[in-house]
Amino acid sequence: MHAAIAVAHPNVALVKYWGKRDRVLNLPAVGSISVTLAGLSTVTRVCFDGTLERDEVIVEGLPGGEAGARVAAFLDLVRGMAGVDAHARVESRNDFPTGAGLASSASAFAALALAATRAAGLKLSRRELSILARRGSGSAARSVFGGFVEWHRGERGDGLDAFAEQLLPEDAWPLVVLVAVTSQMPKPVGSTEGMELSRLTSPFWPAWVESAPAMLAAMREAIAARDLARVGELAEHSCLAMHAVAMSARPGLVYWNAATVAAMHAVRELRRAGVEAYFTVDAGPQVKVLAAPGDAGRVREVLGAVPGVERVIDSGPGPEARLYDEARLGRT
Ligand code: DP6
């Protein structure tokens, strides 16, 4: 029996990934930029065991259901790379709401990629790990790294240039990211399905793809300059553009609830009052707000008072995916 445990964190996209150029290899139609979130964690243990008759997947202490099939398909990739035949037992836990726009598939597949490859006896480079994690879920390619991260669209058909890399380490820019949780319900249409529907039916799709390189270049520059106002403005723009594409699909996808919209307005109200705070929303109802550490208290208070906001989680730039022993020792 060979076991390994890995920890990974979700990430929030500042320039959104929405749409694929290849569904099998999970190649994105556009590049994206994110920040890995500290504090929120997925912990995954993988154990290959020759006595198992099939893969066993336990998520939050319960059999994995649909997630189980996705994990088993991912383990097939790892078995193929490592020349291992054995089935595996996978146990995974999150300390944040699953499936509600907190990018749980990102931390899930980043942790799984690291734990499964180590348990299978492989030691991949970060780039190889990012390429592998991408096969499980696109955004997982980014959670392999800490801090500010860019995932390249790539041009190749085999996906070897569609990996993520770090733009800025997590300790290079002390920013806060507050997550206003407005619902713990799983979203009705998952990202995979939502982005495919957008690609096939939204009249705004070509404009979304064409505008991506300029958005990425501007965000790269703004992050390098640690310019919160610029990063924030671009992040809001990318978020609203992505949702405009999703909303203009057929049927239109509305990931927001009333509290999502109220929180977005509250953030803009804060700005009018002189507080530098900026929102972004992924394919779910939670609102993530970027702010300077000195403004965190004020932003938290305002978000917490928005009707329908259930709680506000404090986060900021966090570390890369790592083996549990390393995490326990504080290594990143
Ligand atoms: C809105 O990575 O969950 O959060 O590759 O199909 O698993 P799959 O999709 P996923 O999509 C994330 C979409 C997003 C934007 C982003 O994270 O960039």
Tab-separated table of C-alpha atoms and ligand atoms in Angstrom:
chain	number	residue	atom	x	y	z
A	1	MET	CA	0.000	0.000	0.000
A	2	HIS	CA	1.286	3.410	-0.932
A	3	ALA	CA	-0.374	6.469	0.532
A	4	ALA	CA	0.103	10.230	0.375
A	5	ILE	CA	-1.853	13.172	1.736
A	6	ALA	CA	-1.942	16.583	0.071
A	7	VAL	CA	-3.447	19.961	0.917
A	8	ALA	CA	-4.555	22.518	-1.684
A	9	HIS	CA	-6.504	25.755	-1.664
A	10	PRO	CA	-9.201	27.105	-3.957
A	11	ASN	CA	-8.477	30.152	-6.067
A	12	VAL	CA	-10.509	33.086	-7.220
A	13	ALA	CA	-10.123	34.142	-10.828
A	14	LEU	CA	-9.293	37.802	-11.429
A	15	VAL	CA	-9.409	37.236	-15.192
A	16	LYS	CA	-11.916	34.466	-15.759
A	17	TYR	CA	-11.584	31.111	-17.466
A	18	TRP	CA	-14.891	30.523	-19.235
A	19	GLY	CA	-15.041	28.127	-22.173
A	20	LYS	CA	-12.898	25.345	-23.604
A	21	ARG	CA	-11.078	24.832	-26.871
A	22	ASP	CA	-10.842	21.092	-26.154
A	23	ARG	CA	-13.210	19.318	-23.798
A	24	VAL	CA	-11.307	16.056	-23.462
A	25	LEU	CA	-7.962	17.593	-22.543
A	26	ASN	CA	-9.656	20.500	-20.758
A	27	LEU	CA	-7.893	23.155	-22.790
A	28	PRO	CA	-9.205	26.664	-22.165
A	29	ALA	CA	-10.517	28.971	-24.883
A	30	VAL	CA	-8.948	31.879	-22.979
A	31	GLY	CA	-6.082	32.335	-20.536
A	32	SER	CA	-6.895	33.290	-16.952
A	33	ILE	CA	-5.320	34.812	-13.848
A	34	SER	CA	-6.200	33.996	-10.259
A	35	VAL	CA	-5.168	34.337	-6.672
A	36	THR	CA	-4.887	31.200	-4.549
A	37	LEU	CA	-6.828	31.588	-1.297
A	38	ALA	CA	-5.228	31.075	2.102
A	39	GLY	CA	-7.081	29.328	4.886
A	40	LEU	CA	-9.724	27.509	2.847
A	41	SER	CA	-8.396	23.998	2.318
A	42	THR	CA	-9.018	20.655	0.707
A	43	VAL	CA	-7.153	17.750	2.300
A	44	THR	CA	-6.993	14.570	0.230
A	45	ARG	CA	-5.507	11.185	1.046
A	46	VAL	CA	-4.850	8.666	-1.720
A	47	CYS	CA	-3.863	5.089	-1.053
A	48	PHE	CA	-3.213	2.593	-3.860
A	49	ASP	CA	-4.097	-0.872	-2.606
A	50	GLY	CA	-3.791	-4.034	-4.710
A	51	THR	CA	-6.578	-5.714	-2.746
A	52	LEU	CA	-9.254	-3.209	-3.803
A	53	GLU	CA	-11.620	-4.278	-6.597
A	54	ARG	CA	-12.506	-0.731	-7.588
A	55	ASP	CA	-11.620	2.826	-6.694
A	56	GLU	CA	-13.280	3.979	-3.491
A	57	VAL	CA	-13.982	7.687	-3.233
A	58	ILE	CA	-15.124	9.241	0.033
A	59	VAL	CA	-15.939	12.960	-0.004
A	60	GLU	CA	-16.767	14.621	3.311
A	61	GLY	CA	-17.033	11.164	4.881
A	62	LEU	CA	-19.604	9.950	2.314
A	63	PRO	CA	-19.312	7.903	-0.900
A	64	GLY	CA	-18.428	10.321	-3.710
A	65	GLY	CA	-21.379	9.667	-6.079
A	66	GLU	CA	-20.910	11.602	-9.317
A	67	ALA	CA	-17.597	12.996	-8.111
A	68	GLY	CA	-16.488	9.375	-7.733
A	69	ALA	CA	-16.585	8.735	-11.483
A	70	ARG	CA	-14.637	11.931	-12.191
A	71	VAL	CA	-12.006	10.966	-9.612
A	72	ALA	CA	-11.737	7.402	-10.974
A	73	ALA	CA	-11.192	8.759	-14.511
A	74	PHE	CA	-8.468	11.026	-13.134
A	75	LEU	CA	-6.829	8.113	-11.293
A	76	ASP	CA	-6.725	6.246	-14.621
A	77	LEU	CA	-4.500	9.039	-15.956
A	78	VAL	CA	-2.177	8.724	-12.968
A	79	ARG	CA	-2.091	4.907	-13.245
A	80	GLY	CA	-1.211	5.274	-16.920
A	81	MET	CA	1.654	7.664	-16.146
A	82	ALA	CA	3.031	5.556	-13.289
A	83	GLY	CA	2.432	2.087	-14.720
A	84	VAL	CA	0.378	1.171	-11.649
A	85	ASP	CA	-2.557	-1.257	-11.819
A	86	ALA	CA	-3.925	-1.043	-8.299
A	87	HIS	CA	-7.158	0.703	-7.432
A	88	ALA	CA	-7.134	3.433	-4.848
A	89	ARG	CA	-9.028	4.659	-1.833
A	90	VAL	CA	-9.444	8.436	-1.944
A	91	GLU	CA	-10.676	10.434	1.030
A	92	SER	CA	-11.210	14.152	0.685
A	93	ARG	CA	-12.484	16.919	2.926
A	94	ASN	CA	-13.087	20.638	2.438
A	95	ASP	CA	-13.428	23.215	5.170
A	96	PHE	CA	-15.646	25.444	2.988
A	97	PRO	CA	-19.003	24.939	1.162
A	98	THR	CA	-18.674	22.489	-1.727
A	99	GLY	CA	-20.056	23.230	-5.193
A	100	ALA	CA	-21.239	26.787	-4.534
A	101	GLY	CA	-18.822	28.941	-6.469
A	102	LEU	CA	-15.856	28.649	-4.146
A	103	ALA	CA	-14.013	26.698	-6.833
A	104	SER	CA	-13.951	23.487	-4.819
A	105	SER	CA	-13.009	21.501	-7.941
A	106	ALA	CA	-9.814	23.577	-8.161
A	107	SER	CA	-8.502	22.649	-4.731
A	108	ALA	CA	-9.941	19.126	-5.068
A	109	PHE	CA	-8.054	18.234	-8.245
A	110	ALA	CA	-4.882	20.095	-7.264
A	111	ALA	CA	-4.752	18.099	-4.017
A	112	LEU	CA	-5.689	14.884	-5.817
A	113	ALA	CA	-3.042	15.359	-8.516
A	114	LEU	CA	-0.311	15.796	-5.914
A	115	ALA	CA	-1.457	13.056	-3.516
A	116	ALA	CA	-2.188	10.513	-6.273
A	117	THR	CA	1.089	11.002	-8.144
A	118	ARG	CA	3.136	10.755	-4.938
A	119	ALA	CA	1.188	7.696	-3.784
A	120	ALA	CA	1.881	6.142	-7.209
A	121	GLY	CA	5.612	6.819	-6.782
A	122	LEU	CA	5.874	9.760	-9.211
A	123	LYS	CA	7.551	13.067	-8.500
A	124	LEU	CA	6.280	15.606	-11.024
A	125	SER	CA	7.523	19.126	-11.591
A	126	ARG	CA	5.057	21.910	-10.746
A	127	ARG	CA	4.411	22.418	-14.451
A	128	GLU	CA	3.682	18.724	-14.997
A	129	LEU	CA	1.441	18.761	-11.952
A	130	SER	CA	-0.454	21.774	-13.315
A	131	ILE	CA	-0.974	20.034	-16.673
A	132	LEU	CA	-2.233	16.920	-14.895
A	133	ALA	CA	-4.507	18.799	-12.443
A	134	ARG	CA	-6.032	20.617	-15.436
A	135	ARG	CA	-7.381	17.299	-16.720
A	136	GLY	CA	-9.518	17.010	-13.574
A	137	SER	CA	-10.757	20.598	-13.623
A	138	GLY	CA	-9.398	23.570	-15.527
A	139	SER	CA	-9.118	25.897	-12.553
A	140	ALA	CA	-7.140	23.210	-10.661
A	141	ALA	CA	-4.188	23.951	-12.961
A	142	ARG	CA	-3.896	27.264	-11.067
A	143	SER	CA	-4.319	25.917	-7.503
A	144	VAL	CA	-1.084	23.930	-7.921
A	145	PHE	CA	0.648	27.286	-7.355
A	146	GLY	CA	0.408	29.835	-4.571
A	147	GLY	CA	-0.065	33.593	-4.799
A	148	PHE	CA	-1.011	35.209	-8.110
A	149	VAL	CA	-1.123	32.711	-10.938
A	150	GLU	CA	-1.625	32.761	-14.692
A	151	TRP	CA	-2.943	29.762	-16.606
A	152	HIS	CA	-1.924	29.939	-20.259
A	153	ARG	CA	-4.414	29.156	-22.975
A	154	GLY	CA	-1.715	27.498	-25.059
A	155	GLU	CA	-1.886	26.778	-28.764
A	156	ARG	CA	-0.918	23.127	-28.980
A	157	GLY	CA	-3.404	20.334	-29.524
A	158	ASP	CA	-1.749	18.132	-26.891
A	159	GLY	CA	-2.113	20.744	-24.134
A	160	LEU	CA	1.547	20.726	-23.111
A	161	ASP	CA	1.627	24.537	-23.269
A	162	ALA	CA	-1.649	24.976	-21.355
A	163	PHE	CA	-0.124	25.074	-17.861
A	164	ALA	CA	-0.214	27.613	-15.064
A	165	GLU	CA	2.684	29.500	-13.508
A	166	GLN	CA	3.156	31.887	-10.658
A	167	LEU	CA	3.160	35.629	-11.357
A	168	LEU	CA	3.779	36.798	-7.798
A	169	PRO	CA	4.326	34.811	-4.584
A	170	GLU	CA	1.685	34.967	-1.855
A	171	ASP	CA	3.807	37.047	0.496
A	172	ALA	CA	4.747	39.623	-2.160
A	173	TRP	CA	1.505	41.592	-1.876
A	174	PRO	CA	-0.547	41.619	1.320
A	175	LEU	CA	-4.081	41.877	0.065
A	176	VAL	CA	-7.254	40.657	1.690
A	177	VAL	CA	-9.922	38.628	-0.045
A	178	LEU	CA	-13.229	38.514	1.809
A	179	VAL	CA	-15.733	35.900	0.720
A	180	ALA	CA	-19.368	36.830	1.304
A	181	VAL	CA	-21.250	33.531	1.414
A	182	THR	CA	-24.822	34.079	0.248
A	183	SER	CA	-25.904	30.464	-0.204
A	184	GLN	CA	-24.524	27.039	0.628
A	185	MET	CA	-26.680	25.284	-1.974
A	186	PRO	CA	-24.895	23.560	-4.876
A	187	LYS	CA	-25.298	25.596	-8.051
A	188	PRO	CA	-27.977	24.393	-10.517
A	189	VAL	CA	-25.698	24.402	-13.591
A	190	GLY	CA	-22.054	23.415	-13.125
A	191	SER	CA	-19.203	25.374	-14.695
A	192	THR	CA	-18.366	22.681	-17.268
A	193	GLU	CA	-21.905	22.649	-18.620
A	194	GLY	CA	-22.369	26.412	-18.255
A	195	MET	CA	-19.271	27.271	-20.243
A	196	GLU	CA	-20.129	24.836	-23.013
A	197	LEU	CA	-23.631	26.291	-23.301
A	198	SER	CA	-22.108	29.786	-23.412
A	199	ARG	CA	-19.681	28.817	-26.160
A	200	LEU	CA	-22.396	27.244	-28.275
A	201	THR	CA	-25.218	29.739	-27.822
A	202	SER	CA	-24.082	33.159	-26.585
A	203	PRO	CA	-23.882	35.831	-29.311
A	204	PHE	CA	-21.188	37.482	-27.152
A	205	TRP	CA	-18.878	34.452	-27.268
A	206	PRO	CA	-16.562	35.684	-30.071
A	207	ALA	CA	-16.110	39.058	-28.334
A	208	TRP	CA	-15.284	37.279	-25.049
A	209	VAL	CA	-12.521	35.249	-26.692
A	210	GLU	CA	-11.151	38.190	-28.692
A	211	SER	CA	-10.969	40.493	-25.689
A	212	ALA	CA	-9.086	38.026	-23.467
A	213	PRO	CA	-5.440	38.691	-24.479
A	214	ALA	CA	-5.721	42.446	-23.788
A	215	MET	CA	-7.404	41.794	-20.447
A	216	LEU	CA	-4.669	39.348	-19.464
A	217	ALA	CA	-1.871	41.715	-20.458
A	218	ALA	CA	-3.414	44.561	-18.458
A	219	MET	CA	-3.916	42.342	-15.400
A	220	ARG	CA	-0.353	40.991	-15.578
A	221	GLU	CA	0.944	44.562	-15.523
A	222	ALA	CA	-1.376	45.665	-12.727
A	223	ILE	CA	-0.322	42.720	-10.542
A	224	ALA	CA	3.367	43.356	-11.193
A	225	ALA	CA	2.803	46.984	-10.118
A	226	ARG	CA	0.720	45.813	-7.103
A	227	ASP	CA	-1.875	48.363	-8.182
A	228	LEU	CA	-5.069	47.496	-6.305
A	229	ALA	CA	-7.266	50.017	-8.115
A	230	ARG	CA	-6.223	48.682	-11.502
A	231	VAL	CA	-6.382	45.001	-10.505
A	232	GLY	CA	-9.790	45.595	-8.935
A	233	GLU	CA	-11.227	47.460	-11.899
A	234	LEU	CA	-10.015	44.758	-14.303
A	235	ALA	CA	-11.300	41.957	-12.061
A	236	GLU	CA	-14.782	43.508	-11.927
A	237	HIS	CA	-14.713	43.954	-15.689
A	238	SER	CA	-13.707	40.337	-16.362
A	239	CYS	CA	-16.319	39.078	-13.905
A	240	LEU	CA	-19.133	41.102	-15.432
A	241	ALA	CA	-18.047	40.194	-18.981
A	242	MET	CA	-18.018	36.472	-18.107
A	243	HIS	CA	-21.449	36.696	-16.526
A	244	ALA	CA	-22.741	38.672	-19.524
A	245	VAL	CA	-21.667	35.758	-21.740
A	246	ALA	CA	-23.306	33.236	-19.385
A	247	MET	CA	-26.504	35.284	-19.093
A	248	SER	CA	-26.757	35.624	-22.863
A	249	ALA	CA	-26.555	31.849	-23.402
A	250	ARG	CA	-29.745	29.929	-24.183
A	251	PRO	CA	-31.168	29.212	-21.728
A	252	GLY	CA	-29.516	32.143	-19.942
A	253	LEU	CA	-27.456	31.305	-16.886
A	254	VAL	CA	-27.984	33.451	-13.818
A	255	TYR	CA	-25.592	32.395	-11.065
A	256	TRP	CA	-26.451	35.317	-8.796
A	257	ASN	CA	-29.113	35.625	-6.121
A	258	ALA	CA	-30.485	38.828	-4.599
A	259	ALA	CA	-27.747	38.944	-1.959
A	260	THR	CA	-25.051	38.553	-4.638
A	261	VAL	CA	-26.289	41.682	-6.390
A	262	ALA	CA	-26.788	43.563	-3.117
A	263	ALA	CA	-23.197	42.752	-2.094
A	264	MET	CA	-21.879	43.983	-5.462
A	265	HIS	CA	-23.699	47.279	-4.935
A	266	ALA	CA	-22.411	47.500	-1.364
A	267	VAL	CA	-18.847	47.187	-2.651
A	268	ARG	CA	-19.356	50.018	-5.136
A	269	GLU	CA	-20.972	52.100	-2.387
A	270	LEU	CA	-17.845	51.533	-0.276
A	271	ARG	CA	-15.737	52.825	-3.143
A	272	ARG	CA	-17.844	55.949	-3.370
A	273	ALA	CA	-17.104	56.414	0.326
A	274	GLY	CA	-13.370	56.198	-0.398
A	275	VAL	CA	-12.676	52.544	0.516
A	276	GLU	CA	-10.767	50.649	-2.174
A	277	ALA	CA	-12.804	47.450	-2.475
A	278	TYR	CA	-13.557	45.456	-5.631
A	279	PHE	CA	-15.792	42.442	-6.243
A	280	THR	CA	-15.610	39.338	-8.339
A	281	VAL	CA	-18.045	36.441	-8.649
A	282	ASP	CA	-17.372	32.987	-10.121
A	283	ALA	CA	-20.010	30.545	-11.384
A	284	GLY	CA	-21.989	30.700	-8.165
A	285	PRO	CA	-23.608	33.187	-5.786
A	286	GLN	CA	-20.680	34.053	-3.487
A	287	VAL	CA	-19.056	37.467	-3.758
A	288	LYS	CA	-15.308	37.748	-3.290
A	289	VAL	CA	-13.995	41.182	-2.417
A	290	LEU	CA	-10.430	42.427	-2.819
A	291	ALA	CA	-9.240	45.140	-0.463
A	292	ALA	CA	-6.174	46.480	1.305
A	293	PRO	CA	-5.498	44.927	4.740
A	294	GLY	CA	-6.168	48.244	6.488
A	295	ASP	CA	-9.719	48.323	5.096
A	296	ALA	CA	-10.580	44.688	5.884
A	297	GLY	CA	-12.554	45.486	9.047
A	298	ARG	CA	-14.757	48.073	7.364
A	299	VAL	CA	-15.382	45.893	4.293
A	300	ARG	CA	-16.196	42.855	6.449
A	301	GLU	CA	-18.679	44.901	8.474
A	302	VAL	CA	-20.439	46.274	5.384
A	303	LEU	CA	-20.619	42.862	3.666
A	304	GLY	CA	-21.854	41.189	6.841
A	305	ALA	CA	-24.730	43.699	7.023
A	306	VAL	CA	-25.958	42.977	3.477
A	307	PRO	CA	-29.325	41.169	3.699
A	308	GLY	CA	-28.838	37.533	2.682
A	309	VAL	CA	-25.113	37.368	3.383
A	310	GLU	CA	-24.813	34.366	5.690
A	311	ARG	CA	-21.204	34.856	6.678
A	312	VAL	CA	-17.989	36.492	5.592
A	313	ILE	CA	-14.826	34.401	5.326
A	314	ASP	CA	-11.437	36.089	5.629
A	315	SER	CA	-8.745	35.105	3.199
A	316	GLY	CA	-5.871	36.434	1.175
A	317	PRO	CA	-3.140	35.150	-1.124
A	318	GLY	CA	-2.320	31.589	-0.056
A	319	PRO	CA	0.276	28.891	-0.697
A	320	GLU	CA	0.728	26.242	-3.368
A	321	ALA	CA	-0.573	22.673	-3.159
A	322	ARG	CA	1.721	20.642	-0.928
A	323	LEU	CA	2.116	17.301	0.771
A	324	TYR	CA	0.519	17.160	4.186
A	325	ASP	CA	3.770	16.607	6.082
A	326	GLU	CA	5.212	19.708	4.460
A	327	ALA	CA	2.060	21.673	5.278
A	328	ARG	CA	2.210	20.597	8.918
A	329	LEU	CA	5.786	21.765	9.174
A	330	GLY	CA	4.770	25.119	7.686
A	331	ARG	CA	6.708	24.655	4.464
A	332	THR	CA	5.077	26.018	1.341
B	1	DP6	C1	-16.233	30.673	-13.261
B	1	DP6	O1	-12.498	24.917	-13.487
B	1	DP6	O2	-14.749	24.503	-12.448
B	1	DP6	O3	-14.736	29.706	-11.717
B	1	DP6	O4	-12.631	22.948	-16.175
B	1	DP6	O5	-15.014	22.376	-16.467
B	1	DP6	O6	-13.871	21.819	-14.313
B	1	DP6	P1	-13.954	22.758	-15.489
B	1	DP6	O7	-14.426	24.162	-14.909
B	1	DP6	P2	-13.955	24.948	-13.619
B	1	DP6	O8	-14.434	26.425	-14.029
B	1	DP6	C2	-14.179	27.550	-13.297
B	1	DP6	C3	-14.894	28.707	-13.900
B	1	DP6	C4	-14.900	29.972	-13.076
B	1	DP6	C5	-13.827	30.954	-13.549
B	1	DP6	C6	-12.424	30.618	-13.180
B	1	DP6	O9	-12.175	29.967	-12.151
B	1	DP6	O10	-11.527	31.074	-13.918
